[in-house]
XYZ file of C-alpha atoms in Angstrom:
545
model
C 5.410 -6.582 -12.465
C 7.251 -9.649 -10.455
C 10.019 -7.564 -8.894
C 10.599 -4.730 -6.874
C 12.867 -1.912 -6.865
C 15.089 -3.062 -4.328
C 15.915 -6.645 -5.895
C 16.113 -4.821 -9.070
C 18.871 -2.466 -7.380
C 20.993 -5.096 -5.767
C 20.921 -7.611 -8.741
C 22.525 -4.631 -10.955
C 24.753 -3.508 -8.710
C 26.372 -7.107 -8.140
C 25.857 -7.679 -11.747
C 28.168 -4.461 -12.008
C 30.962 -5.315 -9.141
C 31.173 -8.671 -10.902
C 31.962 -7.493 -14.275
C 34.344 -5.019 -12.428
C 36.478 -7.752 -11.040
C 38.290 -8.578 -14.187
C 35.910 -12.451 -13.613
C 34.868 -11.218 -16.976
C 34.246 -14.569 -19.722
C 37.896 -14.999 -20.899
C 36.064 -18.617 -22.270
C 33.076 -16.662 -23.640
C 34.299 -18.736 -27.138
C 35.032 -21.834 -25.698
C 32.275 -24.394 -26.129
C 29.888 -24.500 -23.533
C 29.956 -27.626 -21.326
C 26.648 -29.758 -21.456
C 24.067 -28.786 -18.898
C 23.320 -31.934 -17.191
C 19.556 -32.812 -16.918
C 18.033 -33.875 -13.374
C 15.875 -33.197 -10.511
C 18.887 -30.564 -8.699
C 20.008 -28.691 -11.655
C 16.974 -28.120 -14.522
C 14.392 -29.192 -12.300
C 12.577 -31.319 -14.556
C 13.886 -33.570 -17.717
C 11.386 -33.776 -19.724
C 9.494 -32.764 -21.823
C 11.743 -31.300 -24.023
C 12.022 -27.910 -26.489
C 13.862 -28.279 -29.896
C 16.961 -27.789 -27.880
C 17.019 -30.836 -25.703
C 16.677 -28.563 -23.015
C 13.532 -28.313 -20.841
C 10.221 -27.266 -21.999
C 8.555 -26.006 -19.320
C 5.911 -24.120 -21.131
C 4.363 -27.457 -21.997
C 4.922 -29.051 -18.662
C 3.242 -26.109 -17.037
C -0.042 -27.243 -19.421
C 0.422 -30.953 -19.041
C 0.353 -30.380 -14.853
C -2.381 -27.990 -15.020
C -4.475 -30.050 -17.844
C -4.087 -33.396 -15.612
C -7.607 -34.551 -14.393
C -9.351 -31.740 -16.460
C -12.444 -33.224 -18.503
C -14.767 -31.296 -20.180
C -17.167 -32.042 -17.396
C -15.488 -31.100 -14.480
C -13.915 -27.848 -15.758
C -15.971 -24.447 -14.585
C -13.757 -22.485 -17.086
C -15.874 -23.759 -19.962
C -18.838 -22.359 -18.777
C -16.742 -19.036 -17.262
C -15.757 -17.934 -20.512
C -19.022 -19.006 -22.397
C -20.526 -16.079 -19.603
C -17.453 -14.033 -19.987
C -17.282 -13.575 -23.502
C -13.786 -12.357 -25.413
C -13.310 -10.553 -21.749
C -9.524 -9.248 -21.169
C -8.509 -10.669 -24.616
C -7.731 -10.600 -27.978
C -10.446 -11.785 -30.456
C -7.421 -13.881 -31.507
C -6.402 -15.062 -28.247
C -10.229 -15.718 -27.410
C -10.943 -18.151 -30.590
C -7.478 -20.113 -28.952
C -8.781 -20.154 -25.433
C -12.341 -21.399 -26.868
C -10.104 -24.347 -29.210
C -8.405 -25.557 -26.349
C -11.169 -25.862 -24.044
C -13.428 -27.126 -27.169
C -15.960 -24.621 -26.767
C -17.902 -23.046 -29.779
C -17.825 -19.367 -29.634
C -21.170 -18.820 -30.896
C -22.583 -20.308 -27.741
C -20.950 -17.679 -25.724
C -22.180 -14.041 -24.269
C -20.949 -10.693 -25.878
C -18.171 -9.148 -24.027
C -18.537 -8.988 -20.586
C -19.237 -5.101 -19.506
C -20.153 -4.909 -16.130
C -17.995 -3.779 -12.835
C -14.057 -3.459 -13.289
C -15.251 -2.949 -16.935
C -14.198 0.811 -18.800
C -18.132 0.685 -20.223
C -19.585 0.245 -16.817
C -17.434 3.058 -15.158
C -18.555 5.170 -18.218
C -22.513 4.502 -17.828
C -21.562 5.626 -14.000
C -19.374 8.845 -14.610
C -22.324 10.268 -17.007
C -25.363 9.293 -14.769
C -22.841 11.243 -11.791
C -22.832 13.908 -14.074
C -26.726 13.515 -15.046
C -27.106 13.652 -11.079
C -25.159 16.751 -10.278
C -23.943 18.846 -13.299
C -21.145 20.425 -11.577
C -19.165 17.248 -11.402
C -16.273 17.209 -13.743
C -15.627 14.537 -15.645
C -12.421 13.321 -13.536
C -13.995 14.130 -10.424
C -16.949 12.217 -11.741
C -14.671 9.123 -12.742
C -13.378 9.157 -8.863
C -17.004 8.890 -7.634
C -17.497 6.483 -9.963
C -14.817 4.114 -8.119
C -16.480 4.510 -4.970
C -19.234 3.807 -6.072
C -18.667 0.029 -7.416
C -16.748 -0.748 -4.310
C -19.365 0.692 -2.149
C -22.180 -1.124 -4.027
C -20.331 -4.217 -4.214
C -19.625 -4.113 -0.496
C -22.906 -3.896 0.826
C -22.695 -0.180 1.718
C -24.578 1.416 -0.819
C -28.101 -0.145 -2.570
C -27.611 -1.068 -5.671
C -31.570 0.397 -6.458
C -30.021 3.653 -6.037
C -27.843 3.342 -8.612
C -29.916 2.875 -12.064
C -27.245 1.712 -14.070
C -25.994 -0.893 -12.070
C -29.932 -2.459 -11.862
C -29.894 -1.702 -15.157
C -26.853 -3.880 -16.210
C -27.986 -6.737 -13.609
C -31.511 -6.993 -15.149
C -29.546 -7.345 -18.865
C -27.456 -10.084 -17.427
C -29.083 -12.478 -15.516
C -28.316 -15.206 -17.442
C -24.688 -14.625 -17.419
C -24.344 -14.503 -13.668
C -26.831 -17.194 -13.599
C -23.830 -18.906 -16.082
C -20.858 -17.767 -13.710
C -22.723 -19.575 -10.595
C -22.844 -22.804 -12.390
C -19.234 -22.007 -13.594
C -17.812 -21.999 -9.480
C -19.407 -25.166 -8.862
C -17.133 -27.036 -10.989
C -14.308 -28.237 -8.874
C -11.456 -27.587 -11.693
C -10.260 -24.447 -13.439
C -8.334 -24.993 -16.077
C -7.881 -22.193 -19.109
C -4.223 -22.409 -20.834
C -2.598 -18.907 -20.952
C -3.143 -18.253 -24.716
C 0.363 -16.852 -25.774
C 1.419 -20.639 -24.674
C -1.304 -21.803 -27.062
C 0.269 -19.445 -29.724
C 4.020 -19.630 -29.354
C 5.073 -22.313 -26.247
C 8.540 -20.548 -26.971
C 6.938 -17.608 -24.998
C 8.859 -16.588 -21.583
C 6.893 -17.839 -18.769
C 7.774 -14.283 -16.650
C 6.176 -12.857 -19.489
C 3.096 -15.357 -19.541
C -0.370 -13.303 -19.702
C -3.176 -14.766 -17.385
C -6.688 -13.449 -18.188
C -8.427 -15.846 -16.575
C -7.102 -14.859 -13.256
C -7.809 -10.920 -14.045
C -11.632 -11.650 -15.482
C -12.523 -14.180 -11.974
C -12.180 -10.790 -10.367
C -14.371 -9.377 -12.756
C -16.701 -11.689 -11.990
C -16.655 -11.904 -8.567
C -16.986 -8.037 -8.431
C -20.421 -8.142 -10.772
C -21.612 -11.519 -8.475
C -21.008 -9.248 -5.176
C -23.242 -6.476 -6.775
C -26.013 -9.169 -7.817
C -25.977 -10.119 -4.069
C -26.166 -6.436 -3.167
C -29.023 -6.264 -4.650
C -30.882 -9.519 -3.856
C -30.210 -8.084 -0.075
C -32.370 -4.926 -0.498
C -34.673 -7.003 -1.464
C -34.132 -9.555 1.770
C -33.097 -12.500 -0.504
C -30.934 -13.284 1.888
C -30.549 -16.779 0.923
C -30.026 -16.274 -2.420
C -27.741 -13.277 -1.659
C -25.147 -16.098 -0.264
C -25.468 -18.360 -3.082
C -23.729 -15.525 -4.962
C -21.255 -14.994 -2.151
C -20.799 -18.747 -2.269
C -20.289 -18.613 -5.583
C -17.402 -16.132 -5.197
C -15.644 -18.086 -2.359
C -15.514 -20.946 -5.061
C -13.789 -19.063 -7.522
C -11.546 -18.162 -5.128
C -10.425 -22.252 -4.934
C -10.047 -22.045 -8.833
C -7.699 -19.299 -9.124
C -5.991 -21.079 -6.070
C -5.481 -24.122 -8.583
C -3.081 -21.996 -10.698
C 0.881 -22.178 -11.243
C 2.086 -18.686 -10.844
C 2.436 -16.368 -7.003
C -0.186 -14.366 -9.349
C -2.899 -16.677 -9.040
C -2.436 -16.536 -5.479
C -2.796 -13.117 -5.062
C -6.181 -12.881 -6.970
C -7.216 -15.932 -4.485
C -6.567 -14.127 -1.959
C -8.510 -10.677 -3.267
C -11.407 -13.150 -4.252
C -11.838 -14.199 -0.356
C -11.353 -11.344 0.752
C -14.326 -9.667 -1.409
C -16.210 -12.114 -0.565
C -15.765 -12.245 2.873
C -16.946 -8.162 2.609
C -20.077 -9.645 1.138
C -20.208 -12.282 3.650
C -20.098 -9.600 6.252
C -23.215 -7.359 4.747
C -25.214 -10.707 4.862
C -24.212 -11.396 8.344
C -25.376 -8.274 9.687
C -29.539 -7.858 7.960
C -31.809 -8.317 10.299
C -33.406 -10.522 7.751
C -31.015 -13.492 7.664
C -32.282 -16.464 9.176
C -30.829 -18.951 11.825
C -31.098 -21.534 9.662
C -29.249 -19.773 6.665
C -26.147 -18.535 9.405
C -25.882 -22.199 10.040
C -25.631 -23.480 6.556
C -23.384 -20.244 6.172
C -21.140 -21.768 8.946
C -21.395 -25.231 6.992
C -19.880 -23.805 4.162
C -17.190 -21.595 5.691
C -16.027 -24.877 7.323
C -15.455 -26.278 4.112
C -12.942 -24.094 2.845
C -9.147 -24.347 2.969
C -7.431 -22.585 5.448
C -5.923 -20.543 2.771
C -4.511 -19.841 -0.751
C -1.640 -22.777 -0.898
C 1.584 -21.450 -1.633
C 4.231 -24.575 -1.099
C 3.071 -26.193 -4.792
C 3.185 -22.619 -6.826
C 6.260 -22.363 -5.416
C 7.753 -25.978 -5.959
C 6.681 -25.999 -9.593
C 4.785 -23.265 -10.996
C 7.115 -20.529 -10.065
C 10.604 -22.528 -9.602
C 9.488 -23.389 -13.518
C 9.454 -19.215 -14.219
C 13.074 -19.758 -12.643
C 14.579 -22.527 -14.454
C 12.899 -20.553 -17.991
C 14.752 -17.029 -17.148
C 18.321 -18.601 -16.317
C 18.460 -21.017 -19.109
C 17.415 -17.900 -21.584
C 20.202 -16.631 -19.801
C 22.499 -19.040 -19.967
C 22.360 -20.362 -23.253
C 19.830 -17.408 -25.118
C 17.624 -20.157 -25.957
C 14.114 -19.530 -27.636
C 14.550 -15.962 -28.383
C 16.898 -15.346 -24.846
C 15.429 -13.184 -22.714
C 12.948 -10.124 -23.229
C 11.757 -9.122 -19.443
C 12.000 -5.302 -17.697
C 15.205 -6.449 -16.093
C 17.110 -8.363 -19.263
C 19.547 -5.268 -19.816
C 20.849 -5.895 -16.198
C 20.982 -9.741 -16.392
C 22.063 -10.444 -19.601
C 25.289 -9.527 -17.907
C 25.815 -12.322 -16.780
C 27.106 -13.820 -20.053
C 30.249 -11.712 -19.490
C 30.807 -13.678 -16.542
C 33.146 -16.453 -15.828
C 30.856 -18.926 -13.234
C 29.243 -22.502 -13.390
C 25.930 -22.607 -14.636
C 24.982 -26.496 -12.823
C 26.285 -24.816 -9.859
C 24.009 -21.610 -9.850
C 20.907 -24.108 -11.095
C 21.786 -25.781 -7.854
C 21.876 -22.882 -5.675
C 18.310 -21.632 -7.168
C 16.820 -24.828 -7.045
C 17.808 -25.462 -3.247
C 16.304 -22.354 -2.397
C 13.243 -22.703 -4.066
C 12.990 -26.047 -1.774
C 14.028 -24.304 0.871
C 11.315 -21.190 0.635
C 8.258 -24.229 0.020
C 9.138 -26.089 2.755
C 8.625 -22.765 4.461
C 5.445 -22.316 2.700
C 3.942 -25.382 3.818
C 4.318 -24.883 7.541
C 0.736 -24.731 8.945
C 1.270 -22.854 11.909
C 0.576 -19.287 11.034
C 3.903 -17.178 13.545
C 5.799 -20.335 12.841
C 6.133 -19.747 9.271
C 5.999 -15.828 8.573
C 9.097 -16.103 11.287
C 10.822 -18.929 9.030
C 10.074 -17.403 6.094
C 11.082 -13.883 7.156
C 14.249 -15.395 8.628
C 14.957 -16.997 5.317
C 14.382 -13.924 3.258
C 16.786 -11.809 5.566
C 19.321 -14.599 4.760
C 19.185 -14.454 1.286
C 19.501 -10.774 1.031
C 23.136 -10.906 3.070
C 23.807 -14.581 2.037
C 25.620 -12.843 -1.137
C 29.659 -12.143 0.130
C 31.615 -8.784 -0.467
C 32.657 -8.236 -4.280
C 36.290 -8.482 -4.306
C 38.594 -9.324 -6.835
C 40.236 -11.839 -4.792
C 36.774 -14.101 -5.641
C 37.135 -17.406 -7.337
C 35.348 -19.177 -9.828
C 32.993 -21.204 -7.540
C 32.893 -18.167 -5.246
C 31.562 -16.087 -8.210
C 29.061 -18.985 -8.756
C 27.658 -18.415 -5.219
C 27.198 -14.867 -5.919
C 25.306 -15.452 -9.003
C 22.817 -18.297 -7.578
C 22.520 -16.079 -4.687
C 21.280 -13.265 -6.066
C 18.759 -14.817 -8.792
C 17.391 -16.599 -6.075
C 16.968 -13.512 -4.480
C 15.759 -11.551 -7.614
C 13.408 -14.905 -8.788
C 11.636 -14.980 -5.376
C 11.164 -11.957 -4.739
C 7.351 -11.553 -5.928
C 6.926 -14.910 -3.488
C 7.391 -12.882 -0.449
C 4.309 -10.711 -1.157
C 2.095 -14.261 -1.399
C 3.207 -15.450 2.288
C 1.923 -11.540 3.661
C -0.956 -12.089 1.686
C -1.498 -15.935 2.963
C -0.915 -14.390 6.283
C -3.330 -11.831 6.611
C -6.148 -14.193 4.248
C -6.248 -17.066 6.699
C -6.554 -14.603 9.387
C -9.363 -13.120 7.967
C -11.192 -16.557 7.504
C -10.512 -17.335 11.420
C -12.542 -13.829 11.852
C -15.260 -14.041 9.728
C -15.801 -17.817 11.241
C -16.102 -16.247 14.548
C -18.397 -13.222 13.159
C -20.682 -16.017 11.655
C -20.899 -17.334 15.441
C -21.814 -14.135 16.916
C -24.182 -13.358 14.099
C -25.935 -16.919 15.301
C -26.069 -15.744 18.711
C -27.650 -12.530 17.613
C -30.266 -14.445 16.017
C -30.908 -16.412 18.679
C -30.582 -14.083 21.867
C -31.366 -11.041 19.847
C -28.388 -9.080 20.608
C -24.467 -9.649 20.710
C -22.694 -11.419 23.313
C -21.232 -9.408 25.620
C -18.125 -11.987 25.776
C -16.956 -14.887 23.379
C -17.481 -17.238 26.342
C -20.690 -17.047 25.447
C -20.512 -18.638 22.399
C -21.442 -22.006 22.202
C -18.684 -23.513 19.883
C -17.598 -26.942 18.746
C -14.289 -25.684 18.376
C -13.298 -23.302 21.287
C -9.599 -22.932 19.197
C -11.843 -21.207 16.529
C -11.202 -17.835 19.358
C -7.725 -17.819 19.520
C -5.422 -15.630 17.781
C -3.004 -17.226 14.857
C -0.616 -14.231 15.929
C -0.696 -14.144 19.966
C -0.516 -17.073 22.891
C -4.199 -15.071 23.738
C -8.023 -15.256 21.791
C -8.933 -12.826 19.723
C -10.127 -9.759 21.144
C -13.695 -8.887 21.023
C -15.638 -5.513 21.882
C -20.013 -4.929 21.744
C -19.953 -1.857 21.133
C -23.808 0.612 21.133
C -24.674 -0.889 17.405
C -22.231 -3.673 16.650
C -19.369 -5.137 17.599
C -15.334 -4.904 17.047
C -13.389 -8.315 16.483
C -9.483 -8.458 15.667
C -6.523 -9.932 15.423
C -2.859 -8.438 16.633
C -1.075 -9.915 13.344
C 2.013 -10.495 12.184
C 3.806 -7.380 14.708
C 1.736 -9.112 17.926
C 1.120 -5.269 19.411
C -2.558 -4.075 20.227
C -2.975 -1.314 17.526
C -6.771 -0.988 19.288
C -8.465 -2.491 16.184
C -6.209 -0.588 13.602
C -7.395 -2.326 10.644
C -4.380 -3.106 7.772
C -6.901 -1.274 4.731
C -6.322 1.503 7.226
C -10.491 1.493 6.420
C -10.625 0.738 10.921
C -8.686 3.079 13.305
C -8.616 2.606 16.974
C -11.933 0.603 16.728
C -14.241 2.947 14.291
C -14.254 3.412 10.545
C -12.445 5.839 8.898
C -14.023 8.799 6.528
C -12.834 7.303 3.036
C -10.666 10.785 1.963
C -8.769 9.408 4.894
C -8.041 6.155 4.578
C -3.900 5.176 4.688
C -3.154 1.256 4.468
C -0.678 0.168 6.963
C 2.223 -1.794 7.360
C 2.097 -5.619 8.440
C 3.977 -4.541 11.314
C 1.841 -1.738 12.774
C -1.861 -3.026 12.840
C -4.212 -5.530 13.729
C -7.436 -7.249 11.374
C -10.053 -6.695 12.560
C -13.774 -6.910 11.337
C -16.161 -3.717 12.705
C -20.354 -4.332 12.279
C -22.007 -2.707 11.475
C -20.511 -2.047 8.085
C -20.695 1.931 7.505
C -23.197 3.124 4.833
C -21.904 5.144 1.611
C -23.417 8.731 1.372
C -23.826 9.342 -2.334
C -22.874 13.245 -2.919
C -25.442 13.565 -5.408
C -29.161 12.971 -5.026
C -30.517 9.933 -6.844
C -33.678 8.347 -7.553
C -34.315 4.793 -6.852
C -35.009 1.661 -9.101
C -36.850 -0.897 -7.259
C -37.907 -2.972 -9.846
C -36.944 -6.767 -9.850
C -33.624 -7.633 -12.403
């Protein structure tokens, strides 16, 4: 789902007033002026559909195909591990054509975390374990348990069927580290393959849901390769997880940011559990630090924005406008297809989208973290009242200001979730840098600094805080230590973590965990990370995968 309620709300009711007005189409069977072709109104000019109007479907794959070789592109080898994951058989066998891969070289269908199989092997050794466990009840358990075990909070040898699945598919994970190492991503939606008629809102994106996948059954390979105090080899599956995080950053759509974004942020959680054994080596927290330094700041928004998504735009009003390949199909088409009863001026609205897609992506590519939340937040709250009072006294162009208006509004209104979510990601890289510093000085002082000034860093703006004029503030507590942030609402919330998983400083039972607003908490990281309790007694399995 793109849109929320609200935009949903307000693009019907103007939709409504307008219609209302009398500015109904008295030219609805006049011919329809020509809509001119260039950088302000269609966005791009070529190539072109049947229609001679933009086909974006195949501009989308011609951008995201550019530089690909068969060499250079991990999602060869991802879906050779993967299997027909989160597809059709049919959609598989046109994933494997594009990408020229032969489907017999690939595994069986990937069945491990995230997977309906997995949480089945879990729910009936729950059950196995303690009789009196329902099967819902069961199922619940069985949720906590994969994030527990994938989190570093629970052993993975005490839980048989997740050894049990990890000594089955070593080769495959083996497969999916290879795969991150590539430095390209590139696997074609396959309804574009299929039909590149297809609506781009409507666009399915496997790839992006089975890197999660993968990065989920990576976390629990590194899980286990800690309890056995591999801790090296426990990061090069972290590592491997941070990298897929870059390829679903090389997507087109605010979707691909998002996963990005839940890819670091699992990994930093596995980053964390390596961080804190006693067995990780000096040398391994600096190579750690190494690679951390390596990474992007963040998921990049301004070019999904520019192109991928201002694309998604230019495809929903021109199925609007005209009907073209097939019109328009999407959750909302009822209350925008409306819009052909209106009298306005299509190059005028294409203009008024366009210039605020510009508009939001300049926003988007303002480094400084307060700097742009306050832009973009400021150019959000414009757009929602930019759209005037519904009268019938409104004109033609007037009517076309409406309508530009409040597409723009409805068409960027998924973006807004991927600046929070760029927000609060490069925040959490600036505090698991940090956390990498004081797990050095652990290791080589044998306890936590009592202040960051003792840290001996490089980089002494790696302390302060993207969200206040002060550093980051920084607790030892008896076992550990509390690090955080103030975020986005710049109030000390006492270590009030946003997963609502930290409050004031300690971690939270899980029955009571409440996420919170952007504006009422901080980010904070808490070590050491608290262990899971399984309700049931289990038996260990502490043989090697």
């Amino acid at each position: 789902m793109r849109h929320h309620d609200s935009s949903r709300t307000w693009l019907a009711t103007l939709f409504v007033a307008l219609t209302a007005t009398g500015a109904g189409s008295s030219l609805i069977a006049a011919a329809e002026p020509a809509i001119k072709l260039d950088r302000e109104t269609t966005f791009i000019t070529n190539p072109l559909a049947e229609d001679d109007l933009p086909n974006y479907a195949q501009a989308i794959i011609d951008r995201q195909a550019k530089g690909v070789t068969e060499d250079n592109n991990g999602a060869i080898i991802f879906w050779q591990a993967m299997g027909p994951s989160g597809v059709s058989d049919d959609d598989f066998q046109r994933i494997c054509g594009a990408l020229r891969i032969d489907p017999q070289t690939c595994q069986p269908r990937f069945d491990g975390p995230r997977t309906e199989l997995f949480e089945q092997r879990l729910v009936e050794w729950l059950q196995s374990q303690d009789p009196t466990l329902n099967t819902a009840s069961a199922a619940e358990l069985s949720q906590q348990v994969i994030n527990a075990v994938t989190d570093g909070r629970l052993l993975a040898s005490s839980v048989p069927p997740a050894t049990s699945w990890l000594k089955a598919n070593e080769q495959r994970l083996d497969q999916l580290i290879a795969s991150a190492a590539r430095p390209r991503f590139y696997s074609p939606p396959p309804n574009l393959l299929q039909d590149q008629s297809s609506e781009l809102a409507l666009v399915t994106l496997p790839d992006a849901e089975q890197l999660r996948s993968a990065a989920c059954a990576l976390a629990l390979r590194a899980n286990w390769r800690l309890s056995k105090k591999q801790c090296a080899e426990a990061w090069q599956d972290a590592w491997a997880m941070w990298q897929q995080s870059n390829q679903a950053n090389q997507g087109w759509t605010v979707i691909n940011s998002l996963v990005c974004v839940s890819l670091r942020e699992r990994a930093g959680r596995v980053t964390l559990a390596i961080l804190q054994s006693p067995e990780v080596s000096t040398k391994l927290l600096h190579q750690i630090r190494n690679d951390l330094s390596t990474l992007e700041q963040s998921t990049d928004l301004a070019p999904i924005i520019d192109f991928g998504e201002r694309c998604v735009a230019m495809d929903i009003c021109l199925r609007l406008f005209r009907g073209r390949l097939g019109g328009l199909n999407v959750e909302d088409a009822d209350s925008l297809t409306r819009l052909r009863t209106i009298d306005f001026d299509e190059s005028q609205v294409l203009l008024i989208v366009n210039d605020w897609h510009d508009r939001v992506a300049r926003a988007a590519r303002e480094p400084q973290s307060r700097r742009r939340v306050r832009v973009q937040k400021q150019l959000f709250a414009e757009l929602a009242e930019s759209v005037p009072l519904v009268t019938e006294s409104l004109n033609r162009d007037q009517r076309s200001r409406a309508v530009g208006d409040a597409l723009a509004y409805y068409l960027l209104d998924a973006v807004a979730s991927g600046f929070k979510a760029k927000s609060r990601d490069e925040t959490r890289l600036r505090l698991l840098r940090v956390a990498v510093e004081l797990a050095v000085y652990r290791a080589e002082h044998n306890g936590y600094p009592t202040s960051l000034d003792e840290l001996a860093l490089d980089d002494a703006t790696l302390l302060g805080d993207p969200y206040s004029d002060e550093r980051l503030i920084y607790r030892r507590t008896r076992d550990g230590y509390l690090l955080y942030s103030l975020f986005e609402d710049k109030d000390n919330d006492n270590g009030s973590d946003f997963t609502g998983e930290i409050r004031d400083g300690a971690w939270v039972e899980s029955d009571e965990v409440e996420r919170r607003e952007h504006d009422d908490c901080d980010l904070a990281i808490r070590l050491p990370l608290p262990p899971f309790q399984l309700p049931v007694e289990a038996t260990s399995d502490d043989t090697e995968p």
